[in-house]
Amino acid sequence: MKAILKKSSINIYEIAKRAGLSTTTVSRVINGSPHVSQETREKVQRIIEEADFVPNFFARGLNMKRTHTVGIVCPVISDINHATMVSALEKHLRQYDFDTVLCCVEKNYENMTRYFETLINKHADAIFLIGLCVDNQENIEAIKNLSKQIPVIVLNGVLEMDNVYSVVCNEKYMAVSIVQKLCLSGYSRIAYLYDTTTYSGLKKLEGYRKGLEQCGLSNEDMTLQIPEDISMSDISIAAKKIAIRSFRLRLVIIIKAKKATKSAK
């Protein structure tokens, strides 16, 4: 895994210098302290807005009372991949005495923004995003506004902006490895069926194509997107039928999150 962090080009010391104030005073404004005059508060806030400065809320939390509550936002918990990530994350956070609030947005933008507001009102220390589409402009704007108030961690997705942290897996390499193993096992016509075009999904698709190229296999278009509304219990049957009908394959291997199943027809 790797983490991607984009830092602001300005810091609290520069804000203090521009305002002609001490860093202590600027810190009080950022932290909402009542012990600052309205004139000073407005002056600092104006400079902050002009510089598009985003405070480091992780550092801020060291000097403030934390709620030890974090939000986890994902499309649906019925997705096996989302459920696995949520379970692992919740277990890890619990070891550090963090409580979690799970929000399933059902791919609804209004639900997402409403949950963001709820978590902010609950004074969550941070918000984890799992499986959300981060190439949608509405979602990006919502996350950008959210990150100005609270740290945001995107799991298995990349979004470069201040106070947003991205953690990704090398799923492209995984897909390349699977294609290579199938090739070494004697398979030459390997189809790829997928349901989403998220960052994770596209990386797997990229790895599939790279694997074909490295194995010197045909670049015939054998990719097909299947409906996202097919339940996990029906996905194997549906995928086999679609692959056999579309590509006239005699053997179909379905690679799931935890195991692989094989079916011949």
JSON list of N, CA and C in Angstrom, two decimals, residues 77-89 91 171 174 178 204 232 235-236 253-262:
[
{"chain": "A", "resi": 77, "resn": "ILE", "atom": "N", "xyz": [-23.36, -1.94, 2.15]},
{"chain": "A", "resi": 77, "resn": "ILE", "atom": "CA", "xyz": [-22.62, -2.89, 2.98]},
{"chain": "A", "resi": 77, "resn": "ILE", "atom": "C", "xyz": [-22.82, -4.31, 2.48]},
{"chain": "A", "resi": 78, "resn": "SER", "atom": "N", "xyz": [-23.78, -4.54, 1.57]},
{"chain": "A", "resi": 78, "resn": "SER", "atom": "CA", "xyz": [-24.03, -5.89, 1.05]},
{"chain": "A", "resi": 78, "resn": "SER", "atom": "C", "xyz": [-22.94, -6.33, 0.08]},
{"chain": "A", "resi": 79, "resn": "ASP", "atom": "N", "xyz": [-22.14, -5.38, -0.44]},
{"chain": "A", "resi": 79, "resn": "ASP", "atom": "CA", "xyz": [-21.03, -5.73, -1.32]},
{"chain": "A", "resi": 79, "resn": "ASP", "atom": "C", "xyz": [-19.94, -6.41, -0.49]},
{"chain": "A", "resi": 80, "resn": "ILE", "atom": "N", "xyz": [-19.53, -7.61, -0.91]},
{"chain": "A", "resi": 80, "resn": "ILE", "atom": "CA", "xyz": [-18.57, -8.39, -0.13]},
{"chain": "A", "resi": 80, "resn": "ILE", "atom": "C", "xyz": [-17.26, -7.66, 0.09]},
{"chain": "A", "resi": 81, "resn": "ASN", "atom": "N", "xyz": [-16.81, -6.91, -0.92]},
{"chain": "A", "resi": 81, "resn": "ASN", "atom": "CA", "xyz": [-15.56, -6.17, -0.78]},
{"chain": "A", "resi": 81, "resn": "ASN", "atom": "C", "xyz": [-15.69, -5.04, 0.23]},
{"chain": "A", "resi": 82, "resn": "HIS", "atom": "N", "xyz": [-16.80, -4.30, 0.16]},
{"chain": "A", "resi": 82, "resn": "HIS", "atom": "CA", "xyz": [-17.03, -3.21, 1.12]},
{"chain": "A", "resi": 82, "resn": "HIS", "atom": "C", "xyz": [-17.15, -3.78, 2.53]},
{"chain": "A", "resi": 83, "resn": "ALA", "atom": "N", "xyz": [-17.91, -4.87, 2.67]},
{"chain": "A", "resi": 83, "resn": "ALA", "atom": "CA", "xyz": [-18.12, -5.46, 3.99]},
{"chain": "A", "resi": 83, "resn": "ALA", "atom": "C", "xyz": [-16.81, -5.92, 4.62]},
{"chain": "A", "resi": 84, "resn": "THR", "atom": "N", "xyz": [-15.95, -6.50, 3.80]},
{"chain": "A", "resi": 84, "resn": "THR", "atom": "CA", "xyz": [-14.66, -6.98, 4.30]},
{"chain": "A", "resi": 84, "resn": "THR", "atom": "C", "xyz": [-13.79, -5.82, 4.77]},
{"chain": "A", "resi": 85, "resn": "MET", "atom": "N", "xyz": [-13.77, -4.74, 3.99]},
{"chain": "A", "resi": 85, "resn": "MET", "atom": "CA", "xyz": [-12.97, -3.57, 4.35]},
{"chain": "A", "resi": 85, "resn": "MET", "atom": "C", "xyz": [-13.52, -2.90, 5.60]},
{"chain": "A", "resi": 86, "resn": "VAL", "atom": "N", "xyz": [-14.84, -2.77, 5.69]},
{"chain": "A", "resi": 86, "resn": "VAL", "atom": "CA", "xyz": [-15.46, -2.14, 6.86]},
{"chain": "A", "resi": 86, "resn": "VAL", "atom": "C", "xyz": [-15.15, -2.95, 8.11]},
{"chain": "A", "resi": 87, "resn": "SER", "atom": "N", "xyz": [-15.27, -4.27, 8.01]},
{"chain": "A", "resi": 87, "resn": "SER", "atom": "CA", "xyz": [-15.02, -5.15, 9.15]},
{"chain": "A", "resi": 87, "resn": "SER", "atom": "C", "xyz": [-13.57, -5.03, 9.64]},
{"chain": "A", "resi": 88, "resn": "ALA", "atom": "N", "xyz": [-12.63, -5.05, 8.70]},
{"chain": "A", "resi": 88, "resn": "ALA", "atom": "CA", "xyz": [-11.21, -4.95, 9.07]},
{"chain": "A", "resi": 88, "resn": "ALA", "atom": "C", "xyz": [-10.89, -3.58, 9.67]},
{"chain": "A", "resi": 89, "resn": "LEU", "atom": "N", "xyz": [-11.45, -2.53, 9.07]},
{"chain": "A", "resi": 89, "resn": "LEU", "atom": "CA", "xyz": [-11.20, -1.17, 9.54]},
{"chain": "A", "resi": 89, "resn": "LEU", "atom": "C", "xyz": [-11.78, -0.97, 10.93]},
{"chain": "A", "resi": 91, "resn": "LYS", "atom": "N", "xyz": [-12.45, -3.20, 13.19]},
{"chain": "A", "resi": 91, "resn": "LYS", "atom": "CA", "xyz": [-11.69, -3.98, 14.16]},
{"chain": "A", "resi": 91, "resn": "LYS", "atom": "C", "xyz": [-10.39, -3.29, 14.54]},
{"chain": "A", "resi": 171, "resn": "GLU", "atom": "N", "xyz": [-3.78, -3.43, -7.20]},
{"chain": "A", "resi": 171, "resn": "GLU", "atom": "CA", "xyz": [-4.68, -4.40, -7.82]},
{"chain": "A", "resi": 171, "resn": "GLU", "atom": "C", "xyz": [-4.34, -4.63, -9.29]},
{"chain": "A", "resi": 174, "resn": "MET", "atom": "N", "xyz": [-2.07, -7.53, -9.20]},
{"chain": "A", "resi": 174, "resn": "MET", "atom": "CA", "xyz": [-2.84, -8.74, -8.91]},
{"chain": "A", "resi": 174, "resn": "MET", "atom": "C", "xyz": [-3.48, -9.29, -10.17]},
{"chain": "A", "resi": 178, "resn": "ILE", "atom": "N", "xyz": [-2.80, -12.92, -12.20]},
{"chain": "A", "resi": 178, "resn": "ILE", "atom": "CA", "xyz": [-3.83, -13.92, -12.47]},
{"chain": "A", "resi": 178, "resn": "ILE", "atom": "C", "xyz": [-3.82, -14.32, -13.94]},
{"chain": "A", "resi": 204, "resn": "LYS", "atom": "N", "xyz": [-7.92, -3.00, -12.06]},
{"chain": "A", "resi": 204, "resn": "LYS", "atom": "CA", "xyz": [-7.97, -4.43, -12.36]},
{"chain": "A", "resi": 204, "resn": "LYS", "atom": "C", "xyz": [-8.07, -4.65, -13.87]},
{"chain": "A", "resi": 232, "resn": "MET", "atom": "N", "xyz": [-24.79, -10.71, -5.15]},
{"chain": "A", "resi": 232, "resn": "MET", "atom": "CA", "xyz": [-23.59, -11.52, -5.02]},
{"chain": "A", "resi": 232, "resn": "MET", "atom": "C", "xyz": [-23.91, -13.02, -5.13]},
{"chain": "A", "resi": 235, "resn": "ILE", "atom": "N", "xyz": [-24.12, -13.75, -8.90]},
{"chain": "A", "resi": 235, "resn": "ILE", "atom": "CA", "xyz": [-23.09, -13.21, -9.77]},
{"chain": "A", "resi": 235, "resn": "ILE", "atom": "C", "xyz": [-22.36, -14.30, -10.56]},
{"chain": "A", "resi": 236, "resn": "SER", "atom": "N", "xyz": [-22.07, -15.44, -9.93]},
{"chain": "A", "resi": 236, "resn": "SER", "atom": "CA", "xyz": [-21.34, -16.50, -10.63]},
{"chain": "A", "resi": 236, "resn": "SER", "atom": "C", "xyz": [-22.16, -17.07, -11.79]},
{"chain": "A", "resi": 253, "resn": "ILE", "atom": "N", "xyz": [-13.90, -19.30, -15.56]},
{"chain": "A", "resi": 253, "resn": "ILE", "atom": "CA", "xyz": [-13.37, -19.25, -14.19]},
{"chain": "A", "resi": 253, "resn": "ILE", "atom": "C", "xyz": [-13.78, -17.93, -13.57]},
{"chain": "A", "resi": 254, "resn": "ILE", "atom": "N", "xyz": [-14.49, -17.99, -12.46]},
{"chain": "A", "resi": 254, "resn": "ILE", "atom": "CA", "xyz": [-14.94, -16.78, -11.76]},
{"chain": "A", "resi": 254, "resn": "ILE", "atom": "C", "xyz": [-14.03, -16.56, -10.56]},
{"chain": "A", "resi": 255, "resn": "ILE", "atom": "N", "xyz": [-13.36, -15.45, -10.53]},
{"chain": "A", "resi": 255, "resn": "ILE", "atom": "CA", "xyz": [-12.46, -15.13, -9.42]},
{"chain": "A", "resi": 255, "resn": "ILE", "atom": "C", "xyz": [-13.17, -14.18, -8.47]},
{"chain": "A", "resi": 256, "resn": "LYS", "atom": "N", "xyz": [-13.46, -14.68, -7.26]},
{"chain": "A", "resi": 256, "resn": "LYS", "atom": "CA", "xyz": [-14.17, -13.88, -6.27]},
{"chain": "A", "resi": 256, "resn": "LYS", "atom": "C", "xyz": [-13.17, -13.22, -5.32]},
{"chain": "A", "resi": 257, "resn": "ALA", "atom": "N", "xyz": [-13.72, -12.54, -4.32]},
{"chain": "A", "resi": 257, "resn": "ALA", "atom": "CA", "xyz": [-12.85, -11.81, -3.39]},
{"chain": "A", "resi": 257, "resn": "ALA", "atom": "C", "xyz": [-11.99, -12.77, -2.58]},
{"chain": "A", "resi": 258, "resn": "LYS", "atom": "N", "xyz": [-12.52, -13.92, -2.20]},
{"chain": "A", "resi": 258, "resn": "LYS", "atom": "CA", "xyz": [-11.77, -14.81, -1.33]},
{"chain": "A", "resi": 258, "resn": "LYS", "atom": "C", "xyz": [-11.40, -16.15, -1.95]},
{"chain": "A", "resi": 259, "resn": "LYS", "atom": "N", "xyz": [-12.06, -16.53, -3.06]},
{"chain": "A", "resi": 259, "resn": "LYS", "atom": "CA", "xyz": [-11.75, -17.82, -3.65]},
{"chain": "A", "resi": 259, "resn": "LYS", "atom": "C", "xyz": [-12.10, -17.81, -5.13]},
{"chain": "A", "resi": 260, "resn": "ALA", "atom": "N", "xyz": [-11.66, -18.83, -5.83]},
{"chain": "A", "resi": 260, "resn": "ALA", "atom": "CA", "xyz": [-11.97, -18.94, -7.25]},
{"chain": "A", "resi": 260, "resn": "ALA", "atom": "C", "xyz": [-12.80, -20.20, -7.46]},
{"chain": "A", "resi": 261, "resn": "THR", "atom": "N", "xyz": [-13.80, -20.09, -8.32]},
{"chain": "A", "resi": 261, "resn": "THR", "atom": "CA", "xyz": [-14.61, -21.24, -8.65]},
{"chain": "A", "resi": 261, "resn": "THR", "atom": "C", "xyz": [-14.53, -21.49, -10.15]},
{"chain": "A", "resi": 262, "resn": "LYS", "atom": "N", "xyz": [-14.68, -22.74, -10.56]},
{"chain": "A", "resi": 262, "resn": "LYS", "atom": "CA", "xyz": [-14.51, -23.07, -11.97]},
{"chain": "A", "resi": 262, "resn": "LYS", "atom": "C", "xyz": [-15.73, -23.87, -12.44]}
]
